[in-house]
Coordinates of C-alpha atoms in Angstrom, one line a residue:
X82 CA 61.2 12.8 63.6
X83 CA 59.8 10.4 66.4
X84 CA 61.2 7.3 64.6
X85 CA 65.0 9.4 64.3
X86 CA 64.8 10.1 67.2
X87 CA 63.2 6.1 68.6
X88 CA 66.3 4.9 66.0
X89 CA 69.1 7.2 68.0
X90 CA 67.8 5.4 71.6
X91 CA 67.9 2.2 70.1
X92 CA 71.4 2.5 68.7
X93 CA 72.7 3.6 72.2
X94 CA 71.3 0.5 73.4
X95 CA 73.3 -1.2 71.1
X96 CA 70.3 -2.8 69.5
X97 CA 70.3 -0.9 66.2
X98 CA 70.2 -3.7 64.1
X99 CA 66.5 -4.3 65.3
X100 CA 65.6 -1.8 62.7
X101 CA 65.3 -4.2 60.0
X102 CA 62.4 -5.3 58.2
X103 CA 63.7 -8.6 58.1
X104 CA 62.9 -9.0 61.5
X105 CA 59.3 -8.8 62.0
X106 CA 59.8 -12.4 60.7
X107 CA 60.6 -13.3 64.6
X108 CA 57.1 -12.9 64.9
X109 CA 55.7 -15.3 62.8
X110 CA 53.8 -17.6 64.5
X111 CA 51.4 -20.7 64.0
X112 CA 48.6 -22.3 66.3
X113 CA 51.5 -24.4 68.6
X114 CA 52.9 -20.9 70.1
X115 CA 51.5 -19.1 72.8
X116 CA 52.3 -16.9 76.2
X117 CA 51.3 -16.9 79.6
X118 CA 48.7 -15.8 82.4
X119 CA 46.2 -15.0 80.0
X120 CA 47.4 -12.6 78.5
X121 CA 47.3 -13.8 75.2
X122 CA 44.8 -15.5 72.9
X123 CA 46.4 -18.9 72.6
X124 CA 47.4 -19.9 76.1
X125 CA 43.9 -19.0 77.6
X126 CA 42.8 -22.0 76.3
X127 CA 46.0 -23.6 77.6
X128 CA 45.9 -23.6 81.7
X129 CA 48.1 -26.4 82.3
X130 CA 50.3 -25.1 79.9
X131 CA 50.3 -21.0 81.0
X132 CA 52.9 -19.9 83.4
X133 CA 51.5 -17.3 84.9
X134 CA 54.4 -15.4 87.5
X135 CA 58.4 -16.2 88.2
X136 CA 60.0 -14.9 91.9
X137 CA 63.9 -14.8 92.1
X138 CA 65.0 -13.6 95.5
X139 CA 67.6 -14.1 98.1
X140 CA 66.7 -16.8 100.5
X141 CA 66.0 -14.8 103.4
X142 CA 66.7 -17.6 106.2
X143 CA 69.8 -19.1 104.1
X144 CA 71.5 -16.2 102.6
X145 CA 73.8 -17.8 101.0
X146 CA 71.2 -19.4 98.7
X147 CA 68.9 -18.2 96.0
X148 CA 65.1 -19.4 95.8
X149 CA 63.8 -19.8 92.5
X150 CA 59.3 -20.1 91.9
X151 CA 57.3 -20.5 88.9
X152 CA 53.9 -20.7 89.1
X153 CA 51.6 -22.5 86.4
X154 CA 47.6 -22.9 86.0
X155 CA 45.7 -19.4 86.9
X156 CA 42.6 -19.0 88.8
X157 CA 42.3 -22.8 90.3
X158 CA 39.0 -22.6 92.1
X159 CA 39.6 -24.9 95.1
X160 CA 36.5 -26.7 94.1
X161 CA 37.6 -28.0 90.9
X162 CA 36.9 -31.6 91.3
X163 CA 36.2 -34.1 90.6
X164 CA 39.6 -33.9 87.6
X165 CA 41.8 -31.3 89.6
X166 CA 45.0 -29.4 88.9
X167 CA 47.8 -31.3 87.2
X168 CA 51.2 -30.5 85.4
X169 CA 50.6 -31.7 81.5
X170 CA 52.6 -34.9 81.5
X171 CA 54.1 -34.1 77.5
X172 CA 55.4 -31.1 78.5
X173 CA 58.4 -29.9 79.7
X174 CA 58.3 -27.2 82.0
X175 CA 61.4 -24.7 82.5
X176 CA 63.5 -22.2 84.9
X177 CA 66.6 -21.0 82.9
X178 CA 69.2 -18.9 84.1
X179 CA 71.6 -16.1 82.0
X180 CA 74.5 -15.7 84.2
X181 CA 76.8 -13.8 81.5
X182 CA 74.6 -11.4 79.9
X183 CA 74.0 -12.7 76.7
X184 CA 70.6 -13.6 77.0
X185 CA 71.0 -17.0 76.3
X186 CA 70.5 -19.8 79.3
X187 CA 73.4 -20.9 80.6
X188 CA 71.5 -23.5 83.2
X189 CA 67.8 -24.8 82.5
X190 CA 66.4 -26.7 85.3
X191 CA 64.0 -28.9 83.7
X192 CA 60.4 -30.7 85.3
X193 CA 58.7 -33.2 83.4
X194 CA 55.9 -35.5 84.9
X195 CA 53.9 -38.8 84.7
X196 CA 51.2 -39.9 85.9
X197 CA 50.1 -42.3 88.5
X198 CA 46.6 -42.7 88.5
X199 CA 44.5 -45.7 90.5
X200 CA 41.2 -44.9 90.0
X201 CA 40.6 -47.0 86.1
X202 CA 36.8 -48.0 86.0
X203 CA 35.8 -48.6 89.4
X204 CA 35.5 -44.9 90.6
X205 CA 35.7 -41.2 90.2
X206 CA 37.0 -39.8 93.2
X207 CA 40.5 -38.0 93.6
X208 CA 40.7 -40.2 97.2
X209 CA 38.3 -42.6 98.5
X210 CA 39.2 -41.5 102.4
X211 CA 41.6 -39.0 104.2
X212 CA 44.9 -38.5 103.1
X213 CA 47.5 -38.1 105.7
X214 CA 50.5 -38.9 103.8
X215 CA 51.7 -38.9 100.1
X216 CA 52.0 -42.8 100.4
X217 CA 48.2 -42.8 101.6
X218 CA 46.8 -45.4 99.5
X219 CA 43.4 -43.2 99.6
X220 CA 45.0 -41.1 97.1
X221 CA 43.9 -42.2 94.4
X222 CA 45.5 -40.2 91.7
X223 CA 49.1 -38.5 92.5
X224 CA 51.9 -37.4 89.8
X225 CA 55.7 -37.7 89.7
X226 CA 58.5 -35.4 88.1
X227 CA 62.3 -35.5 87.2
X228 CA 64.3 -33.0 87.7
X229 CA 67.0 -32.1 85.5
X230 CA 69.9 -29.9 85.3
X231 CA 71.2 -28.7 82.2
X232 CA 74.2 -27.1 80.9
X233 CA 76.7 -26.8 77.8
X234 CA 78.6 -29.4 79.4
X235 CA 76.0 -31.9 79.8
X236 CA 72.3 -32.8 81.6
X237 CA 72.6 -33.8 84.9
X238 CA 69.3 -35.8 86.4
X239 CA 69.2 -33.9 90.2
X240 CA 65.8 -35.9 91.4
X241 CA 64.0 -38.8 89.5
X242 CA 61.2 -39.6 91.5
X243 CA 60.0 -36.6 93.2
X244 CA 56.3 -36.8 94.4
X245 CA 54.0 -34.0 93.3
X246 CA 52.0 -32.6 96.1
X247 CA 48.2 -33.2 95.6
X248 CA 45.3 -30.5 95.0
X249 CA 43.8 -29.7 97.9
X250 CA 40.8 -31.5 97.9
X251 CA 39.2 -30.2 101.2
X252 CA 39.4 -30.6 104.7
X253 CA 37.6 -34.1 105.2
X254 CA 39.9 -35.4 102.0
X255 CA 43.5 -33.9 103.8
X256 CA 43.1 -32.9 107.4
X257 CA 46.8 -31.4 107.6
X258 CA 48.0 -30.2 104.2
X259 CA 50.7 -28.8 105.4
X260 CA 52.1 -32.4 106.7
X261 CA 51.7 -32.8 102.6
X262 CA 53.5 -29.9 101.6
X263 CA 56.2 -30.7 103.5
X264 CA 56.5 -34.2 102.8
X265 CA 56.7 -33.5 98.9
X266 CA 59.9 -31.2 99.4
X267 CA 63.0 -32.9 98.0
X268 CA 66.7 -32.4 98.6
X269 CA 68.6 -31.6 95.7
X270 CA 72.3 -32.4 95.0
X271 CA 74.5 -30.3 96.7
X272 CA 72.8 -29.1 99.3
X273 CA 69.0 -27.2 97.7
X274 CA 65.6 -28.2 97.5
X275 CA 62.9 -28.6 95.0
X276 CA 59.4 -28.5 95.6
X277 CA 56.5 -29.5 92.8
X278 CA 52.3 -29.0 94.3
X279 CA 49.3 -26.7 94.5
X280 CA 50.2 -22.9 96.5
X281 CA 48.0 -20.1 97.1
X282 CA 47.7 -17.8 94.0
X283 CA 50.4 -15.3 95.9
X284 CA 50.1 -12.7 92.9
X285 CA 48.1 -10.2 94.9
X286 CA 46.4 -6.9 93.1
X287 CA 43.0 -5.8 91.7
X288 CA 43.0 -7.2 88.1
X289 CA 40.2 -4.4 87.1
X290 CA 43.4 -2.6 85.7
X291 CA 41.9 -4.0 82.6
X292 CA 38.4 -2.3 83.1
X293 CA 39.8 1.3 81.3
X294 CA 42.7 1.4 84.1
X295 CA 40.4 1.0 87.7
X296 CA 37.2 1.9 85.9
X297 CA 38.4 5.1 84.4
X298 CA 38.3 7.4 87.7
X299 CA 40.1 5.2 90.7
X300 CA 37.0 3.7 92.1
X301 CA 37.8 0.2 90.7
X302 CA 40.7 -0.7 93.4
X303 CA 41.4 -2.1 96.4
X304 CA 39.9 -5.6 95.9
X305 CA 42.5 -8.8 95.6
X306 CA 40.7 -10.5 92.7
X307 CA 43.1 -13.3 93.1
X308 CA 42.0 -13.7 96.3
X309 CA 41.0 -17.8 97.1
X310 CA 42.6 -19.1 93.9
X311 CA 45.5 -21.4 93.7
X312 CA 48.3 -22.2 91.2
X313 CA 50.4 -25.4 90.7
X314 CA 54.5 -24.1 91.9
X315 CA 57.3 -25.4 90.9
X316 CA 60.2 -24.5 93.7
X317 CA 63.6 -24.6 93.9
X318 CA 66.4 -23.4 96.0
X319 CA 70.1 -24.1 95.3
X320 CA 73.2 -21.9 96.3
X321 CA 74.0 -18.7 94.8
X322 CA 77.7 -20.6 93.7
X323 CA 75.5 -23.2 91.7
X324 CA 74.1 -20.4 89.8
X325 CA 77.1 -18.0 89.7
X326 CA 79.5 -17.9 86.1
X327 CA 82.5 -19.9 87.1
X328 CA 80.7 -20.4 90.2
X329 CA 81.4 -17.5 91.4
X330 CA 79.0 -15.5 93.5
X331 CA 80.6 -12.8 94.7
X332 CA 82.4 -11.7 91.6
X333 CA 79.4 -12.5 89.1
X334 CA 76.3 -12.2 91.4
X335 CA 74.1 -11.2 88.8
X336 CA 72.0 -13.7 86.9
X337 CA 68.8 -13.5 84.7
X338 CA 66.2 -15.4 85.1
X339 CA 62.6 -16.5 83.2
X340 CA 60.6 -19.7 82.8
X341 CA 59.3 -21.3 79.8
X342 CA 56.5 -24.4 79.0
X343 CA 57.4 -26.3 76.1
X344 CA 54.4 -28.6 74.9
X345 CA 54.9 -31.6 72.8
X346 CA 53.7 -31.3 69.2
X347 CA 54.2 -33.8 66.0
X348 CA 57.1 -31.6 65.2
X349 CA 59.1 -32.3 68.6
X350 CA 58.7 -29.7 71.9
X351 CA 57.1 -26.4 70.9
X352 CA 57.8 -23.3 73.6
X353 CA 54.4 -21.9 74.3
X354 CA 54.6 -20.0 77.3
X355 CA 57.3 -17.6 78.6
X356 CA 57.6 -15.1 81.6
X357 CA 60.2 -12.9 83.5
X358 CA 59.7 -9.9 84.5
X359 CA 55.6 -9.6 85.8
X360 CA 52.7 -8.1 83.6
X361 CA 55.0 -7.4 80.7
X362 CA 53.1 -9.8 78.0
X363 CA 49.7 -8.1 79.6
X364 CA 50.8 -4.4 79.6
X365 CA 53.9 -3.8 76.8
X366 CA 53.0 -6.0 74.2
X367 CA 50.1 -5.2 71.9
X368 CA 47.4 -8.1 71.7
X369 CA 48.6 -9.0 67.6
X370 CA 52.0 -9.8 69.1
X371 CA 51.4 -11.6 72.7
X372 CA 51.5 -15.3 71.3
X373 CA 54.8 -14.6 69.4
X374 CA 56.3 -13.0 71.8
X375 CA 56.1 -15.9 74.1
X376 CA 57.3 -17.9 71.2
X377 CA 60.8 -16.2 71.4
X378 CA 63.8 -16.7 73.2
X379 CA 65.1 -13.5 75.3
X380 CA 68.0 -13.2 73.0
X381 CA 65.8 -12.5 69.8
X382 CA 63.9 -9.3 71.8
X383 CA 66.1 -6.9 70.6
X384 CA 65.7 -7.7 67.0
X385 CA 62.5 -7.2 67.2
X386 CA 61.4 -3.1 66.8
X387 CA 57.7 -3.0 67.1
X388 CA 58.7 -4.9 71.1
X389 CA 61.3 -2.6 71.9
X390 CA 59.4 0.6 71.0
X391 CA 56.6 -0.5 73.3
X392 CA 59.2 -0.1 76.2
X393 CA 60.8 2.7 75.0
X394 CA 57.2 4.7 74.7
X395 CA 55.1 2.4 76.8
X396 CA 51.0 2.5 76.0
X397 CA 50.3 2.7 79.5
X398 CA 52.0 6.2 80.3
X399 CA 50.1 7.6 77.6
X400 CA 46.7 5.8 79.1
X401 CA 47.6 7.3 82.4
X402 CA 47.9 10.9 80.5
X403 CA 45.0 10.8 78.7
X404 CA 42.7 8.8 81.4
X405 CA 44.0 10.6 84.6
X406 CA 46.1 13.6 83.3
X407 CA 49.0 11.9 84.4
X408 CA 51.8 13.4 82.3
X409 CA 53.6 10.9 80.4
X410 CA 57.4 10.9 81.0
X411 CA 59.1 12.2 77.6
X412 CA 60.4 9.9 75.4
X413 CA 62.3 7.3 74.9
X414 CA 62.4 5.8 77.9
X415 CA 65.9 4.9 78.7
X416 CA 64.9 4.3 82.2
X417 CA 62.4 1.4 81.4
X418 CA 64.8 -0.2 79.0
X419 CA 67.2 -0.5 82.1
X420 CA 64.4 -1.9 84.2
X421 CA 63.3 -4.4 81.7
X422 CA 66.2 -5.1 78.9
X423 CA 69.4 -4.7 80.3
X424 CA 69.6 -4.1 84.2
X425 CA 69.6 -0.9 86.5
X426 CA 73.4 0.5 86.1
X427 CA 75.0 3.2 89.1
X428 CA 73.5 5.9 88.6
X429 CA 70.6 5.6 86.8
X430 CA 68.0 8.0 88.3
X431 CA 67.8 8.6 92.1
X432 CA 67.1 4.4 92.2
X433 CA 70.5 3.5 91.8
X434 CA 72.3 6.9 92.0
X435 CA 73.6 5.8 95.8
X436 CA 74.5 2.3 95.1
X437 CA 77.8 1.8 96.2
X438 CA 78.5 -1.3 93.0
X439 CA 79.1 -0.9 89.6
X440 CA 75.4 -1.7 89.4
X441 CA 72.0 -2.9 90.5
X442 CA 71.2 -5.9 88.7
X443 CA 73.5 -5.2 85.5
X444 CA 75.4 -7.7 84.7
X445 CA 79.6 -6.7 84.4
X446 CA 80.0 -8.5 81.1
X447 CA 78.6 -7.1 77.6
X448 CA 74.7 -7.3 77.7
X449 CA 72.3 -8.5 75.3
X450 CA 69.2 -6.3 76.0
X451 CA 66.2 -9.1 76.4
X452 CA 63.5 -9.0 78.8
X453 CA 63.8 -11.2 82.0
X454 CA 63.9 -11.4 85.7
X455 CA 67.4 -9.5 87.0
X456 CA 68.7 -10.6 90.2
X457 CA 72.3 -9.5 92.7
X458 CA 72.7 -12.4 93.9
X459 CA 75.3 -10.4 96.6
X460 CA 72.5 -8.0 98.0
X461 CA 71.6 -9.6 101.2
X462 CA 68.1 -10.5 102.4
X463 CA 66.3 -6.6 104.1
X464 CA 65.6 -7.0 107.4
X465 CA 62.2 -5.3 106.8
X466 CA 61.4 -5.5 103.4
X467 CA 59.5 -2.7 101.8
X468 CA 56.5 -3.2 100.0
X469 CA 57.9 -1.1 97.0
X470 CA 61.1 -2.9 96.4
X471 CA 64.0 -0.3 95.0
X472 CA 61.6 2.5 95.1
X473 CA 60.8 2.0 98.4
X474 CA 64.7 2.4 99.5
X475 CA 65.0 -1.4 99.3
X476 CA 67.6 -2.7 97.0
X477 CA 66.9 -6.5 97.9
X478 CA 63.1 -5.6 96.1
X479 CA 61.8 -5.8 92.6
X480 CA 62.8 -5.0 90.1
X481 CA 66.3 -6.5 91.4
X482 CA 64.6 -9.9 90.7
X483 CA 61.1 -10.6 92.7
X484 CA 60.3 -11.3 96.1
X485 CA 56.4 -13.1 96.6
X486 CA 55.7 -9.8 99.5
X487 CA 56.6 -7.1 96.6
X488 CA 53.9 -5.3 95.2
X489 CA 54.5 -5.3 91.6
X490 CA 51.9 -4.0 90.5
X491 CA 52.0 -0.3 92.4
X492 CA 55.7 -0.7 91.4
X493 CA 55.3 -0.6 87.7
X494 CA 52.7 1.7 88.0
X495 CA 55.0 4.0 89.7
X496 CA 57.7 3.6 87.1
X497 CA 55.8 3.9 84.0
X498 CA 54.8 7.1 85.3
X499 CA 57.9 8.2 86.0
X500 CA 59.4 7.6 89.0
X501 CA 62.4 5.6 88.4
X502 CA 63.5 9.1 87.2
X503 CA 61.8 11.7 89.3
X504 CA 62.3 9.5 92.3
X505 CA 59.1 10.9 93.3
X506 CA 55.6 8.8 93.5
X507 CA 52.2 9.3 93.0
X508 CA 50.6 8.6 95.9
X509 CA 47.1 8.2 94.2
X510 CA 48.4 5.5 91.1
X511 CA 47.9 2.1 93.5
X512 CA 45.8 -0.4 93.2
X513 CA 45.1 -0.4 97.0
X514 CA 46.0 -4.2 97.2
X515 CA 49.7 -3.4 99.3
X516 CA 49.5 -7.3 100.7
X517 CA 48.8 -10.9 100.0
X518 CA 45.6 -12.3 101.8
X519 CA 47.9 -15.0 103.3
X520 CA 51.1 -15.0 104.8
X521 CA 54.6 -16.1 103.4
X522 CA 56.5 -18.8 105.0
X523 CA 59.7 -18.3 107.0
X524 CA 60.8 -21.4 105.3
X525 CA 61.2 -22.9 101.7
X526 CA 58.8 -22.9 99.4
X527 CA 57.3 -19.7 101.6
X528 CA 54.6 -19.5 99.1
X529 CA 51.5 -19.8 101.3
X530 CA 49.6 -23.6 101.1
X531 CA 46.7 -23.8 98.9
X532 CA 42.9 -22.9 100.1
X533 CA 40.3 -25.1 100.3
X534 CA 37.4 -23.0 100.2
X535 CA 35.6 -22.2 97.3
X536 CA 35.6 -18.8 95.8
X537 CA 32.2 -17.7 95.7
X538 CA 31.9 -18.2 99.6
X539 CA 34.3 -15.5 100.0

């Protein structure tokens, strides 16, 4: 009866074909795939390689532009010398945007790097004396990208010799970073910005989740364990037109987003890392299908039945049932297939039942459900953004794409208990991490700069 009645769901999703054997041949993998922030066997092993978060959001000092992060290369301790924290130079690494709902990307902007490195025999330090500019000639060791655009209609080189920002080494090694970070942002073509260096690991929450949910009673929260650790960003921000179909903004605002790493192999460029929405690889997919999952494009998700079902009766909602006595919302869960397949349509729930569009962050056209980041491009920036995002009252939060000060975590949490229907949270089911330990910028990138002090003096 449950699989009649999983098969009806899927049918109104329009993803009934999914329900083939056949398909469970999507998720054939070999040793070259993988996924991202750990989640997955393969790409821990892989940290220049895993892409470990993705933030699309409305600039909120240029609204007329849309700011576009990926972050790569989890848990940097700042100390990592004397070999610190580069992009893997036969890789490609990827931001591609749907903007017509098939699932497919309609614009990849595309990173690739080399190496400059000084250092040969005679010594094994990243700089031999302060650095105070990217030119320094104490820096020993620096990287630079290209950055392409591509489309249907062609590949389109926007910068060729960008300049990587460094690691942070320390204070005696760069005495103003931030002189740095702002020296390594690059104008783009047509009036955006691109940005490749070290950040502040800005993904804030109490990763004990994974000790039985919080230690199995709620006394396992309110500790940042990303707290000190960087990542390696790769930034852009362009105008909403540049991203639009038919360049359109205001008539087709909303666009999909997700990053991807593909790693060189004998065989050509292998994808082995993939990420939209946040958590999704660590908390929907089972551990025997995290690597192959991360293998797939986002138009092949909904051929694949063992995925969907894991959003249409999520494991975590039953955890939370039989761990706190949380009731589990009944299934299927139509509401978490519009979260995280499709988009949040009017009138979904109280979350969208007063939005004055046809539609949150659905896209107008026909829709290809596939799991990525969804973003209005047409909702402006909140003037005080709310911690919660849509379930907070603000429509300009996650999950209508993903701003670096939303707290994804309680959000999911929240709406894998229910509350994307109810419209009512639990105000006990939080990790008690509400807030990076750093600030945001008011400019571009405004990912916080990297730290420079090492973990365990924390």
């Amino acid at each position: 009866m449950e699989l009649r009645t999983n098969r009806r769901a899927l049918i109104g999703l329009g993803v009934a074909a999914a329900l083939t054997a056949s398909s469970f041949a999507l998720l054939r993998t070999d040793s070259g795939t993988a996924s991202s922030h750990r989640e997955a066997p393969a790409i821990a092993g892989d940290p220049r390689n895993d892409n470990t978060d993705v933030y699309a959001f409305v600039s909120p000092d240029k609204a007329d532009t849309v700011t576009l992060l990926a972050n790569w290369i989890p848990f940097q301790e700042p100390q990592g010398g004397p070999n610190f924290y580069t992009f893997d130079t036969k890789s490609r690494y990827n931001i591609k945007i749907d903007n017509n709902g098939d699932a497919k990307p309609d614009i990849t902007y595309q990173w690739t790097f080399r190496d400059q490195d000084r250092r040969g025999n005679d010594t094994f330090l990243y700089n031999n004396g302060p650095v105070t500019s990217l030119d320094d000639p104490n820096l020993l060791y620096r990287q630079r990208y290209t950055l392409k655009r591509i489309t249907p209609d062609g590949t389109r080189t926007l910068v060729a010799n960008g300049v990587v920002a460094p690691s942070n080494a320390g204070p005696a090694s760069m005495p103003d970073y931030g002189t740095l970070r702002a020296q390594s942002i690059t104008n783009v073509p047509g009036g955006g910005k691109t940005f490749a260096g070290q950040s502040d690991e800005a993904f804030f929450l109490d990763l004990r989740v994974f000790d039985l949910l919080y230690g199995g009673n709620l006394s396992e929260v309110g500790q940042d364990t990303t707290k000190g650790y960087n990542v390696n960003t790769l930034g852009l921000q362009v105008p909403a037109e540049d991203l639009a179909l038919k360049g359109d903004a205001r008539r087709n605002p909303v666009i999909g987003v997700w990053s991807t790493t593909d790693k060189f192999s004998p065989g050509g460029h292998v994808q082995v890392s993939r990420l939209g929405n946040p958590l999704v690889n660590e908390l929907v997919s089972p551990a025997g299908l995290k690597d192959a999952f991360n293998a797939l494009p986002p138009a092949k998700d909904a051929d694949v039945p063992a995925l969907v079902k894991r959003v249409t009766d999520p494991e975590v909602a039953r955890l939370l049932e039989s761990v706190y006595g949380i009731k589990a919302p009944d299934t299927p869960r139509d509401d978490l297939v519009q979260i995280f397949l499709t988009g949040i349509a009017k009138g979904n729930g109280p979350i969208a039942a007063d939005l004055n569009s046809q539609s949150l962050n659905k896209d107008a056209g026909k829709v290809r459900p596939a799991e990525m980041l969804r973003l209005n491009m047409s909702i402006p920036p909140a003037k005080d953004p709310h911690r919660l995002g849509v379930l907070g009252g603000d429509l300009q939060g996650f999950p209508n794409g993903r701003r670096l000060s939303d707290d994804v975590v309680d959000i999911e949490l929240q709406a894998v208990a229910g509350a994307a229907r109810s419209g009512k949270l639990i105000p006990a089911l939080t990790d008690k991490v509400d807030r990076n330990d750093k600030p945001f910028g008011a400019t571009f990138p405004y990912i916080p700069l990297p730290g420079n002090v090492a973990v365990n003096q924390r």
